[in-house]
Coordinates of C-alpha atoms in Angstrom, one line a residue:
X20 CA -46.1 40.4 -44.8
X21 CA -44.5 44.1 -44.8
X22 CA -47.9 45.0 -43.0
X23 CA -46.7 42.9 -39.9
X24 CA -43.1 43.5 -40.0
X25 CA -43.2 47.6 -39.8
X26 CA -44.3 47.6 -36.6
X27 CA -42.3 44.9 -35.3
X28 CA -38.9 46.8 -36.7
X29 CA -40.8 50.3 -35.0
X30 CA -40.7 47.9 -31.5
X31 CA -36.9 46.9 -32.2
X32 CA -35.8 50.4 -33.1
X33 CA -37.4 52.0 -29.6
X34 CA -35.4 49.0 -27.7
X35 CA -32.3 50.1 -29.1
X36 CA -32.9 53.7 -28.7
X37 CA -34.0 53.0 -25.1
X38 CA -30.7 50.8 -24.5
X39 CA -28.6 53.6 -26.3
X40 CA -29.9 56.3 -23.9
X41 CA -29.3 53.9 -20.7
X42 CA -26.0 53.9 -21.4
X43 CA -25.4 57.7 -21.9
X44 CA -27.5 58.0 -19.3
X45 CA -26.1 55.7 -16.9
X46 CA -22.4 55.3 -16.8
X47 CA -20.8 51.4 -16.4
X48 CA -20.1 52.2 -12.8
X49 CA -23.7 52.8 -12.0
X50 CA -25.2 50.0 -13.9
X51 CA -22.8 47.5 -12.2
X52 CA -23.6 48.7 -9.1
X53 CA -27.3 48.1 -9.7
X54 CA -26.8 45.2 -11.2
X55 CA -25.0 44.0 -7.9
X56 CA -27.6 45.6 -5.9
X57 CA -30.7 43.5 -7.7
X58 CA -28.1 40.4 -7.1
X59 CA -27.7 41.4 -3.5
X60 CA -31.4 41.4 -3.0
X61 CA -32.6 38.2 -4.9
X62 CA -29.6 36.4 -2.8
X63 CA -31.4 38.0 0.5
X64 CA -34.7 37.0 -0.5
X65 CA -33.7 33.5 -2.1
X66 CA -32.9 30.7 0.4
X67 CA -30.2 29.0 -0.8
X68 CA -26.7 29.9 -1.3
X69 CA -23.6 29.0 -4.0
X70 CA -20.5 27.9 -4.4
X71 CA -18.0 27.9 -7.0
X72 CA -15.3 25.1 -7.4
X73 CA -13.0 26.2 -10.4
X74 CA -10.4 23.6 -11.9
X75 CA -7.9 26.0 -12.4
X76 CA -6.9 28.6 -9.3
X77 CA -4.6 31.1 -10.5
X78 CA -2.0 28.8 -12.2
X79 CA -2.3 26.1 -10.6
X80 CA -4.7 22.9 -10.8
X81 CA -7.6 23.1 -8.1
X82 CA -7.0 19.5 -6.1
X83 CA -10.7 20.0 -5.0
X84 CA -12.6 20.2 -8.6
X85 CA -10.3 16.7 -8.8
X86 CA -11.7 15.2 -6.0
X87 CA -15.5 16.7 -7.0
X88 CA -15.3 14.8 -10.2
X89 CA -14.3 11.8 -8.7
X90 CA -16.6 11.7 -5.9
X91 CA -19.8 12.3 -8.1
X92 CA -18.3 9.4 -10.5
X93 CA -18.7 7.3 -7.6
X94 CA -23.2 7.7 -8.1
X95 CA -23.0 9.1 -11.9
X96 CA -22.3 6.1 -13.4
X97 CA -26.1 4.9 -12.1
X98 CA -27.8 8.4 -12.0
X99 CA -26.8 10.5 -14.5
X100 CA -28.4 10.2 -18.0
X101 CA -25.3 12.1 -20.0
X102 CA -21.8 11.4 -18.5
X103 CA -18.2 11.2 -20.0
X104 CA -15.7 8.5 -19.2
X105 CA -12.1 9.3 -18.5
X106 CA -9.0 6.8 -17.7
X107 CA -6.1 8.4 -15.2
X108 CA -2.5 7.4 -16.1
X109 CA -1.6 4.0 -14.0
X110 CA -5.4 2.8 -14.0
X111 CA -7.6 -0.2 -14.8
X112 CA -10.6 1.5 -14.4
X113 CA -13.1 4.0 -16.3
X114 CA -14.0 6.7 -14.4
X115 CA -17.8 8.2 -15.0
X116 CA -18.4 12.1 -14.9
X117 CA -20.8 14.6 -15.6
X118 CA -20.7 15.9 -19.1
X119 CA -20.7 19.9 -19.3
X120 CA -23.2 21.6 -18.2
X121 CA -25.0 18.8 -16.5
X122 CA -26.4 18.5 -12.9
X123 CA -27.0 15.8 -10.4
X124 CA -28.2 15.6 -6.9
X125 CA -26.8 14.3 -3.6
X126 CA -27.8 13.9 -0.3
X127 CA -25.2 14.2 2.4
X128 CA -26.3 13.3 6.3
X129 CA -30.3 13.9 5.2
X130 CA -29.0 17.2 3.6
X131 CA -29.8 17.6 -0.3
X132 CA -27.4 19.0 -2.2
X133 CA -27.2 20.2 -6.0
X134 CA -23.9 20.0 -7.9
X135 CA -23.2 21.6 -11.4
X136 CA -21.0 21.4 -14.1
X137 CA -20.5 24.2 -15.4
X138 CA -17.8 24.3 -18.6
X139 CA -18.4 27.7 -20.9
X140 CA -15.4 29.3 -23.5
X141 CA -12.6 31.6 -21.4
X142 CA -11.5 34.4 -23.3
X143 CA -8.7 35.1 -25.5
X144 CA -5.5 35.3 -24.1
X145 CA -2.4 36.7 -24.3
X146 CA 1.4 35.5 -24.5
X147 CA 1.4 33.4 -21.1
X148 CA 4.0 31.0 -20.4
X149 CA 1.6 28.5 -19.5
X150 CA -1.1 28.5 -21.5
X151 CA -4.6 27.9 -20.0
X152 CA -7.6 25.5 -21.7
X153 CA -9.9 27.0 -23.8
X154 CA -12.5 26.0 -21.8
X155 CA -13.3 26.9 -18.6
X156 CA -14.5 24.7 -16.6
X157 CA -16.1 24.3 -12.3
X158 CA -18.6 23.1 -10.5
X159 CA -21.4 25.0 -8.8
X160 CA -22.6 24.1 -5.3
X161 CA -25.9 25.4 -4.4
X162 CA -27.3 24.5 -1.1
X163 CA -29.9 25.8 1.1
X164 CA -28.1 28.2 3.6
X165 CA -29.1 26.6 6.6
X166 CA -26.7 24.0 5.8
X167 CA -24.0 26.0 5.2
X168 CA -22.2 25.0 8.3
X169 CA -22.7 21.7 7.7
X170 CA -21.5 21.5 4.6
X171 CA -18.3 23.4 4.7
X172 CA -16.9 21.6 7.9
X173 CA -17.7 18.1 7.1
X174 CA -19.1 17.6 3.9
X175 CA -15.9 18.8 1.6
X176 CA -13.6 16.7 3.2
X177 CA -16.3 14.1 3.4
X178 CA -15.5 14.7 -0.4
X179 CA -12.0 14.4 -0.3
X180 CA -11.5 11.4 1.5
X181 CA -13.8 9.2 -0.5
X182 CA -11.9 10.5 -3.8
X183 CA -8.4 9.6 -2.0
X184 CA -10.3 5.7 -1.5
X185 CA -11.3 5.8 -4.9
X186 CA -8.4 6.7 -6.8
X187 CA -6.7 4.6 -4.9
X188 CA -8.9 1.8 -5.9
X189 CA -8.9 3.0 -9.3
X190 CA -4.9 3.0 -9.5
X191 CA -3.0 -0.3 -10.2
X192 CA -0.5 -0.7 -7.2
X193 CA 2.8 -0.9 -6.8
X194 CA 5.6 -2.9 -5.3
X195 CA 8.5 -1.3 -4.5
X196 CA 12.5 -2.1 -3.8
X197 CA 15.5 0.3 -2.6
X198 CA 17.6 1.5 -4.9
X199 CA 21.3 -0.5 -4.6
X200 CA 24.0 0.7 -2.0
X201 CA 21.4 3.7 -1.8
X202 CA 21.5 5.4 -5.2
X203 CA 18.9 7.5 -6.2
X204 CA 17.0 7.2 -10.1
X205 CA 16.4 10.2 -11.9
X206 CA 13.9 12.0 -9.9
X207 CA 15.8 11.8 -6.4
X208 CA 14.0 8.6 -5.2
X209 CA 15.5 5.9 -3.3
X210 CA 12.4 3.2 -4.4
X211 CA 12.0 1.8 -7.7
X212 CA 8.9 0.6 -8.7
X213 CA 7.0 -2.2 -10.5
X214 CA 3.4 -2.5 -11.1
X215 CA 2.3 -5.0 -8.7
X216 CA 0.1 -7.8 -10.1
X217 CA 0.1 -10.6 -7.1
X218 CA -3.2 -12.6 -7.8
X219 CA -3.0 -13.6 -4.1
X220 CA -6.0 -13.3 -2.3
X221 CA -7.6 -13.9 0.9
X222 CA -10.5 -16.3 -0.7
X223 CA -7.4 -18.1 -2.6
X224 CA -4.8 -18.5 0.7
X225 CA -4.6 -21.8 1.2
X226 CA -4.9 -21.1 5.3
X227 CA -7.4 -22.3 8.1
X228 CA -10.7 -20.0 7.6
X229 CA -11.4 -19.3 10.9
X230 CA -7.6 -17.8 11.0
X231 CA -7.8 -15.6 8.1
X232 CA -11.2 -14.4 9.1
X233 CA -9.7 -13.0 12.6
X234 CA -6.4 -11.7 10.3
X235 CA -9.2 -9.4 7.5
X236 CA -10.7 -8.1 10.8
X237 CA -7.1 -7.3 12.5
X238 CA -6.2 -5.5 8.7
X239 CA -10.0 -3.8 8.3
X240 CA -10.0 -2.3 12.0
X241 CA -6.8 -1.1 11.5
X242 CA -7.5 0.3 8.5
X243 CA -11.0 1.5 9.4
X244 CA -9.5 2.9 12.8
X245 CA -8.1 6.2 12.0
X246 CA -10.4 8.0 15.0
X247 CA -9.0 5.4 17.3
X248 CA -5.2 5.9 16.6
X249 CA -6.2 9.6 17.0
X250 CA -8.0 9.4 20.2
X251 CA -5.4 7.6 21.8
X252 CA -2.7 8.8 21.0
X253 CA -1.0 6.1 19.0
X254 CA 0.5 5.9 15.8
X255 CA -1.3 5.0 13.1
X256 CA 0.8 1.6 12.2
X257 CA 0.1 -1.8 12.8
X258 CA 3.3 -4.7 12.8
X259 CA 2.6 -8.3 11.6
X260 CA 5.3 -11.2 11.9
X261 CA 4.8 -14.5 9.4
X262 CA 6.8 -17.2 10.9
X263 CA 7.0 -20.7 9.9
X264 CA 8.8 -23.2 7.5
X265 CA 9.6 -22.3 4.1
X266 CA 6.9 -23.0 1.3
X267 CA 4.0 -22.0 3.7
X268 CA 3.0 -19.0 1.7
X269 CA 4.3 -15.9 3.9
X270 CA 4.8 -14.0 0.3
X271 CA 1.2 -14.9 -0.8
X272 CA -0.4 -13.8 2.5
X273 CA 1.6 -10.1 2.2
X274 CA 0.4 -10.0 -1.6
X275 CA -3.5 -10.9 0.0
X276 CA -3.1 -8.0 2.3
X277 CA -1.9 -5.9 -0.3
X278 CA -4.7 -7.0 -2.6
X279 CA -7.3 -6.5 0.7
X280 CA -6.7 -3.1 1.5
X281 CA -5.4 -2.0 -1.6
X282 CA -1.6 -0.9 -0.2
X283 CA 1.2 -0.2 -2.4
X284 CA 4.1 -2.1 -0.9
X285 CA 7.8 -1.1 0.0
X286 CA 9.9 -4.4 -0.2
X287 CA 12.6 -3.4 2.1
X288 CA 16.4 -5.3 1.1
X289 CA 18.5 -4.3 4.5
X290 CA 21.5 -5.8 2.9
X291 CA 21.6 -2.6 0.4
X292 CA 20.8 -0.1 4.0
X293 CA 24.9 0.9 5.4
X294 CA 23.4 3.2 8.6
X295 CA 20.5 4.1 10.1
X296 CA 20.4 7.4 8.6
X297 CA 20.0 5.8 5.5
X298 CA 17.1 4.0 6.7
X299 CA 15.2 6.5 7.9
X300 CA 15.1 8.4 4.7
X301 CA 13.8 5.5 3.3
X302 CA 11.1 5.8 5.3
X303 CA 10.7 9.2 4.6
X304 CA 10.3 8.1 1.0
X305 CA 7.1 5.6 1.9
X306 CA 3.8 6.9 1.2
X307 CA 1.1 6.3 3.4
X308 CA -1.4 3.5 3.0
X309 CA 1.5 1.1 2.0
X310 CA 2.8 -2.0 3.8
X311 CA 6.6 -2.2 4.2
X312 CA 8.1 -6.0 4.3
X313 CA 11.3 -6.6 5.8
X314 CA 11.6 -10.6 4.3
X315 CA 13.9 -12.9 6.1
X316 CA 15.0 -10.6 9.0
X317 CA 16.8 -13.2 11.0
X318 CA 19.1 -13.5 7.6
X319 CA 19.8 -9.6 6.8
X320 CA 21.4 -8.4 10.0
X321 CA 22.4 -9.9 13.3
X322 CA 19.6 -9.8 15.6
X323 CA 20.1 -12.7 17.3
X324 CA 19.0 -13.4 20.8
X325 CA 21.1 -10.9 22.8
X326 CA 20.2 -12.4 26.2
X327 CA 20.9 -15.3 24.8
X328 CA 24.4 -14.8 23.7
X329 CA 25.1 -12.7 26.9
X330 CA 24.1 -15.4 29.4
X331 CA 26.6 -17.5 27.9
X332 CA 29.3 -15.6 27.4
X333 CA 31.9 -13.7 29.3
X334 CA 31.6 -9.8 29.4
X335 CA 35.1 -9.6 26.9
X336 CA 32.8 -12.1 24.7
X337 CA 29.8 -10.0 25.2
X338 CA 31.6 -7.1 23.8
X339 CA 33.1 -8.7 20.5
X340 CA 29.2 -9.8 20.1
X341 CA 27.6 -6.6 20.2
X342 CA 30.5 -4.9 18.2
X343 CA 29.9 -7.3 15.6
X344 CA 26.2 -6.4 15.9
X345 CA 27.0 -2.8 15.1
X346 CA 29.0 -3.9 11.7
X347 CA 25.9 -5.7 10.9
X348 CA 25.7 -9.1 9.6
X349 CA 23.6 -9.0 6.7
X350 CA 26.2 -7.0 3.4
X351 CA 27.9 -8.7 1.1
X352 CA 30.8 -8.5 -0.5
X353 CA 32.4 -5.6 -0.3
X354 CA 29.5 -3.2 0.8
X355 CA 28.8 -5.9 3.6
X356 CA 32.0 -4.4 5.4
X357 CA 30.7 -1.0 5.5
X358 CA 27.1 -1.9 6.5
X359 CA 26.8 0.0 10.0
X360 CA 23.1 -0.2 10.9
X361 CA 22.4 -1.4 14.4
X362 CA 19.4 -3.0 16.3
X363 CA 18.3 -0.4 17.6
X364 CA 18.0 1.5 14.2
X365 CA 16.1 -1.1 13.0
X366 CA 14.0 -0.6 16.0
X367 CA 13.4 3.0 15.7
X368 CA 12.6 2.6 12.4
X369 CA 9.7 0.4 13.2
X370 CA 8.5 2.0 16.5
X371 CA 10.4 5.1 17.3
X372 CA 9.6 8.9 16.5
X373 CA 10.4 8.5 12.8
X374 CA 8.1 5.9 12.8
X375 CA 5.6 8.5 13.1
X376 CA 6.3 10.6 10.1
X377 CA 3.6 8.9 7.8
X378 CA 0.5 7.6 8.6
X379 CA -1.7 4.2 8.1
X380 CA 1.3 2.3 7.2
X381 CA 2.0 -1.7 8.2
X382 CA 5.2 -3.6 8.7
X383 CA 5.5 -7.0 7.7
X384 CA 8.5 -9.5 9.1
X385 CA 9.2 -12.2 7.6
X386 CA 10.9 -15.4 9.2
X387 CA 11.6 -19.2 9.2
X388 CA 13.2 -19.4 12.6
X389 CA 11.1 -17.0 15.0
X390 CA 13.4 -18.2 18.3
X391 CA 16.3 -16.3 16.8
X392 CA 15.3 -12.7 16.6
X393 CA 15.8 -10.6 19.6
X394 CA 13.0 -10.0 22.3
X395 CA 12.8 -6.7 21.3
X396 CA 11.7 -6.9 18.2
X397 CA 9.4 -9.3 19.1
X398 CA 7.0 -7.3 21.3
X399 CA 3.4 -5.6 20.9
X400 CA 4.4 -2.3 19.3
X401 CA 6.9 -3.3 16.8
X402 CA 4.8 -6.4 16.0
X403 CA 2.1 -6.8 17.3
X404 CA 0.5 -9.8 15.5
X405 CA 2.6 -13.1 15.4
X406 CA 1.0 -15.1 12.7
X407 CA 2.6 -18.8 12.3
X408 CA 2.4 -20.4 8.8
X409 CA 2.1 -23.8 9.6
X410 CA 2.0 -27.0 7.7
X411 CA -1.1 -27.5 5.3
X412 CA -3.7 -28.9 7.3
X413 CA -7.0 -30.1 6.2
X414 CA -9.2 -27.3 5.7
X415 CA -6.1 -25.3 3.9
X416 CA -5.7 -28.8 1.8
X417 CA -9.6 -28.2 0.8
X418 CA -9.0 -24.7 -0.2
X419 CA -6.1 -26.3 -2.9
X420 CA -8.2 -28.5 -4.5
X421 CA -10.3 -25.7 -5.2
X422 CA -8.2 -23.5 -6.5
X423 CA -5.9 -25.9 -8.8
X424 CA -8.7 -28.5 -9.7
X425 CA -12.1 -26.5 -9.4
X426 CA -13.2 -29.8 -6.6
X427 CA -15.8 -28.6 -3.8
X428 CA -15.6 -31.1 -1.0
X429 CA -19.2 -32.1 -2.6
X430 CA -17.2 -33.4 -5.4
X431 CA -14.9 -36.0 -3.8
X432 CA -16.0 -39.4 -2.1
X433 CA -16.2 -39.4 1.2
X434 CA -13.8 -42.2 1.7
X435 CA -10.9 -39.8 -0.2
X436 CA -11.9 -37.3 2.0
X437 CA -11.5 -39.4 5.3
X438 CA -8.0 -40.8 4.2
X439 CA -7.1 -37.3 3.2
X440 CA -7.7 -35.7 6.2
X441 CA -6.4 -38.6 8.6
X442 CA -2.8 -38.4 6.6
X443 CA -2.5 -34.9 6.2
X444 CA -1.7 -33.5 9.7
X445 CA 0.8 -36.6 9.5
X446 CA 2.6 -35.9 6.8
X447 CA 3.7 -32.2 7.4
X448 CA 3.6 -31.1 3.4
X449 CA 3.9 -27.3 2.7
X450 CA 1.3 -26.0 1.1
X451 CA 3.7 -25.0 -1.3
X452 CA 4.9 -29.0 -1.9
X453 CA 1.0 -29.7 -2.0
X454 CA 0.3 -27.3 -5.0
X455 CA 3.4 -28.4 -7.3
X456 CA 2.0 -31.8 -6.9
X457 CA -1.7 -30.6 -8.0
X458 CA -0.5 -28.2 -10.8
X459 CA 1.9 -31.5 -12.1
X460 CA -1.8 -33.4 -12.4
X461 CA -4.3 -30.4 -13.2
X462 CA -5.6 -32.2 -16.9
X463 CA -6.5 -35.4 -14.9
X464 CA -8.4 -34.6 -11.3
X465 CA -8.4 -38.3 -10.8
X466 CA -5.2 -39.0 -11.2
X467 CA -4.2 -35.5 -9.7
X468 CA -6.4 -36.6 -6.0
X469 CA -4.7 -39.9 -6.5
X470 CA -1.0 -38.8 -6.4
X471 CA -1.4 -36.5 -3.8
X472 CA -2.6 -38.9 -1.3
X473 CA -0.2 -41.3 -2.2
X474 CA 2.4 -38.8 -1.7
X475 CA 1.1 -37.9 1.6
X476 CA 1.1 -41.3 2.7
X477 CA 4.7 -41.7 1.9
X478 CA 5.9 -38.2 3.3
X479 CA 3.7 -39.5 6.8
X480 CA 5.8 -43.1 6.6
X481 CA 8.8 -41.0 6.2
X482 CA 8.1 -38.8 9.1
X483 CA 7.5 -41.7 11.5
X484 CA 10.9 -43.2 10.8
X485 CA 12.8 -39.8 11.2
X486 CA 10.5 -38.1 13.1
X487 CA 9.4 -35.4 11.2
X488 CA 10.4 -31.7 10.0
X489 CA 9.1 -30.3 13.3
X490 CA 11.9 -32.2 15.1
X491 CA 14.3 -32.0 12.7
X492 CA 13.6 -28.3 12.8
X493 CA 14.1 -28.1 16.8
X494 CA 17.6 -29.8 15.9
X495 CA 18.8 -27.5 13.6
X496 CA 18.0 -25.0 16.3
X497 CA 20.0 -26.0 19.1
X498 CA 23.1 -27.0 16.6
X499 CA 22.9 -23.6 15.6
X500 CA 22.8 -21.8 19.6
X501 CA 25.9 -24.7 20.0
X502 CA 27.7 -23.1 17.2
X503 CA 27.2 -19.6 17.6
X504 CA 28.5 -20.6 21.3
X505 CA 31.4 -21.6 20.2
X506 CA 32.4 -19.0 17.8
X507 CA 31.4 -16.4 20.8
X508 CA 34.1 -18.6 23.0
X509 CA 36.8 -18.1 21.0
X510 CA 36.3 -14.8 19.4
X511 CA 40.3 -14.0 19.3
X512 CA 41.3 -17.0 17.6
X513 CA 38.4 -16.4 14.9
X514 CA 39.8 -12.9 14.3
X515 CA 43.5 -14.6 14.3
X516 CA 42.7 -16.6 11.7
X517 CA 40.8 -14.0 9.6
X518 CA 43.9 -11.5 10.0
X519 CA 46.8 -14.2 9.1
X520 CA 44.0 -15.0 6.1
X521 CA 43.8 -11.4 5.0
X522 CA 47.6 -11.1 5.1
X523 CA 48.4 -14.6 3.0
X524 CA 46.1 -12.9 0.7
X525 CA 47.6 -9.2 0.5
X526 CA 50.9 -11.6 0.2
X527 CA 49.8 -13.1 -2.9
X528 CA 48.2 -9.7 -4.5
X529 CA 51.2 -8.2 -3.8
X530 CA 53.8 -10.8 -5.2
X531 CA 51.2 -11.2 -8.5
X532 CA 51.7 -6.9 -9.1
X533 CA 55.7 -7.4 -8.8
X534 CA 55.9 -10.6 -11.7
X535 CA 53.2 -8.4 -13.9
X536 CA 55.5 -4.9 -13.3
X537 CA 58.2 -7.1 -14.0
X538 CA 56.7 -8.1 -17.1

């Protein structure tokens, strides 16, 4: 054994002679310039090229790396053969990555592409007042260098675009509400926020199918349609209007679009907004891909029919309208006299410059009575989609029996079905006053099918003596317009009234403080 192992120790004694001389020889200058010489001319000979995407650049967190990990999570989780799961802060979903050290291939517009991870142990550091991980970690890019153009104009942000859609996906959203009168929580925000768990979706709506199928190709194009915005020149909003009775599910189709697209949403109150400066920084505040709901406009402010009012009124009347237009109508109690948003803040808000100031972002309106708002709100630009929530009709009616009592329409005689759908149209039920009487009867689908046609058939009776919510509705209307006409007539002897009110009651305030000083 000591035979083979002198020569051996001989060979390991030259080496380290040889190295000691190279380095007397040689100073560190020199070698690194060789060594960067030989690198030069292996990278001119080799044909591809590198990249380095480091997770930390200086101090600061490299958004890039981010979006590289989540990008290659997206194909990992099939590919790779070692990866590591991870689980961000507000998500219901594992995330897949490479595990250190690992590689994986992609191809990008026929171009293949090889990314590494490459994780190895920094240094030791010194005092720093931010510490930095033990590990250093990046990923290395190599590509052929004839796609080098390709890669760096398109490809990265091909990359961080698709990371954006997936941690968005990955995130559990939010539904947001303005703070009261305007106060800010502890980080400066004017939204507080609620995870937002709606089950509501388009496959549960209990809507006509041909109707929802144009409304999920209205929401995809829009959202699929950021070239087109661009192109045109338009901003990158869309406006929807849900009109109809109440109990026709306008708050489950904004939770389906929500759940479509996956939007955060900004529930706007207007009745905690005083001015319009106010409402533009909540605006500000919105994020994009988010849809903002404005709920039962025609009951936060007064936007009432202008025209309307002004056609039958005189120009003294027309005046006490708009001023009381520009108070607002929709506070209460004592901030409601201090509210001073107008109309046409509201409008600039939805369609003016400020608009502008985010992007991919959709307004929702809410409303019972559609023939009260004003004109302008009404048109394409401000919203440009009026969806009406009608009455549950027949195919909506099918969808409910699904979805409270698991029946197909294969699963119900045909003679049900028949009286079913010859009562429905007749009896006008919401399809919220349909589902309270199938959740009432969900252990027994018999007796469940049973009641509801019965209860059908009575509401139908009903509505052929009295003629039927739709009429009853147009009443309401034009009893309304007769008593807003009035009140417009004789706007000073409203505002007598109100001052010889306020004074009784500054008269009795005052005459309680003198018996309690007495006291």
């Amino acid at each position: 054994m000591k035979e083979y192992w002198t020569p051996f120790a001989s060979l390991l004694g030259v080496l380290a002679f040889c190295q000691s001389l190279i380095q007397v020889v040689f100073p560190p200058e020199l070698r690194f310039a060789i060594v960067k010489l030989s690198n030069r001319i292996f990278h001119g000979f080799s044909s591809y090229c590198y990249f380095d995407i480091t997770e930390i650049d200086g101090v600061n967190t490299n958004e890039l790396y981010n979006a590289v990990q989540l990008y290659l999570s997206s194909s990992a989780s099939i590919t790779g053969s070692r990866l590591s799961l991870t689980r961000a802060l507000n998500s219901s979903a594992t995330t897949f990555g490479l595990s250190n050290n690992d590689c994986m291939v992609d191809i990008y517009n026929g171009v293949t592409v090889l990314w590494e991870h490459v994780v190895t142990q920094r240094q030791a550091q010194t005092f720093s007042w931010r510490p930095l991980p033990e590990e250093k970690r990046g990923f290395t890019l190599r590509i052929k260098k004839r796609d080098k153009t390709l890669i760096l104009d398109s490809y990265l942000d091909y990359i961080m675009e698709k990371a954006n859609d997936i941690r968005r996906k990955n995130q559990d959203r939010l539904l947001y509400t303005n703070s009261k009168g305007g106060s800010l929580d502890s980080r400066g925000h004017p939204w507080e926020s609620v995870p937002f768990k709606h089950p509501s979706t388009f496959e549960t709506l209990a809507m006509d199918p041909v109707k929802k199928q144009e409304i999920m190709e209205d929401l995809m194009g829009f959202a699929n349609g950021q070239g087109f915005y661009q192109k045109t020149g338009r901003a990158w909003k869309r406006g929807y209007l849900l009109y109809g009775p109440p109990g026709t599910g306008k708050s489950s189709m904004i939770a389906a679009m929500a759940n479509y697209l996956g939007y955060d949403i900004y529930d706007l109150e207007l009745t905690e907004v005083h001015t319009n400066s106010d409402l533009r920084k909540l605006l500000m505040k919105t994020s994009s891909k988010s849809i903002i709901v404005i709920e039962d406009i025609d009951c936060s402010l007064n936007l009432t029919n202008r025209k309307k009012a002004n056609s039958t009124s005189s120009p003294a009347r027309s005046a006490y309208y708009d001023m009381g237009e520009m108070r607002g109508g929709g506070g209460s109690g004592e901030d409601g006299g201090n509210n001073t948003m107008t109309l046409s803040g509201l409008l600039n808000f939805t369609d003016g410059l400020w608009s502008c100031c985010g992007s991919e972002r959709i307004f929702v309106f809410t409303t019972n009575h559609i023939e009260k708002l004003d004109p302008a709100l009404l048109r394409s630009g401000r919203m440009d989609m009026h969806i009406f929530m009608s009455y549950c009709s027949f195919p909506a009616l099918k969808i409910l029996l699904k979805n409270y009592l698991g029946l197909n329409e294969v699963d119900l005689e045909v003679a049900v079905l028949e009286e079913l759908e010859g009562v429905v149209d007749r009896a006008e039920m919401t399809p919220a006053d349909v589902s309270e009487v199938l959740i009432k009867n969900r252990s027994n689908k018999e007796k469940a099918v049973r009641e509801l046609l019965e209860a059908l058939e009575v509401r139908a009776e009903t509505n052929a003596k009295t003629g039927g919510p739709r009429e009853r509705d147009a009443e309401n209307v034009e009893e309304d317009e007769e008593q807003e006409k009035r009140a417009l007539e004789t706007p000073k002897q409203g505002c007598d009234e109100f001052e010889e009110e306020s004074c009784k009651q500054r008269k009795a305030n005052d005459e309680k403080d003198d018996d309690m000083t007495k006291k």
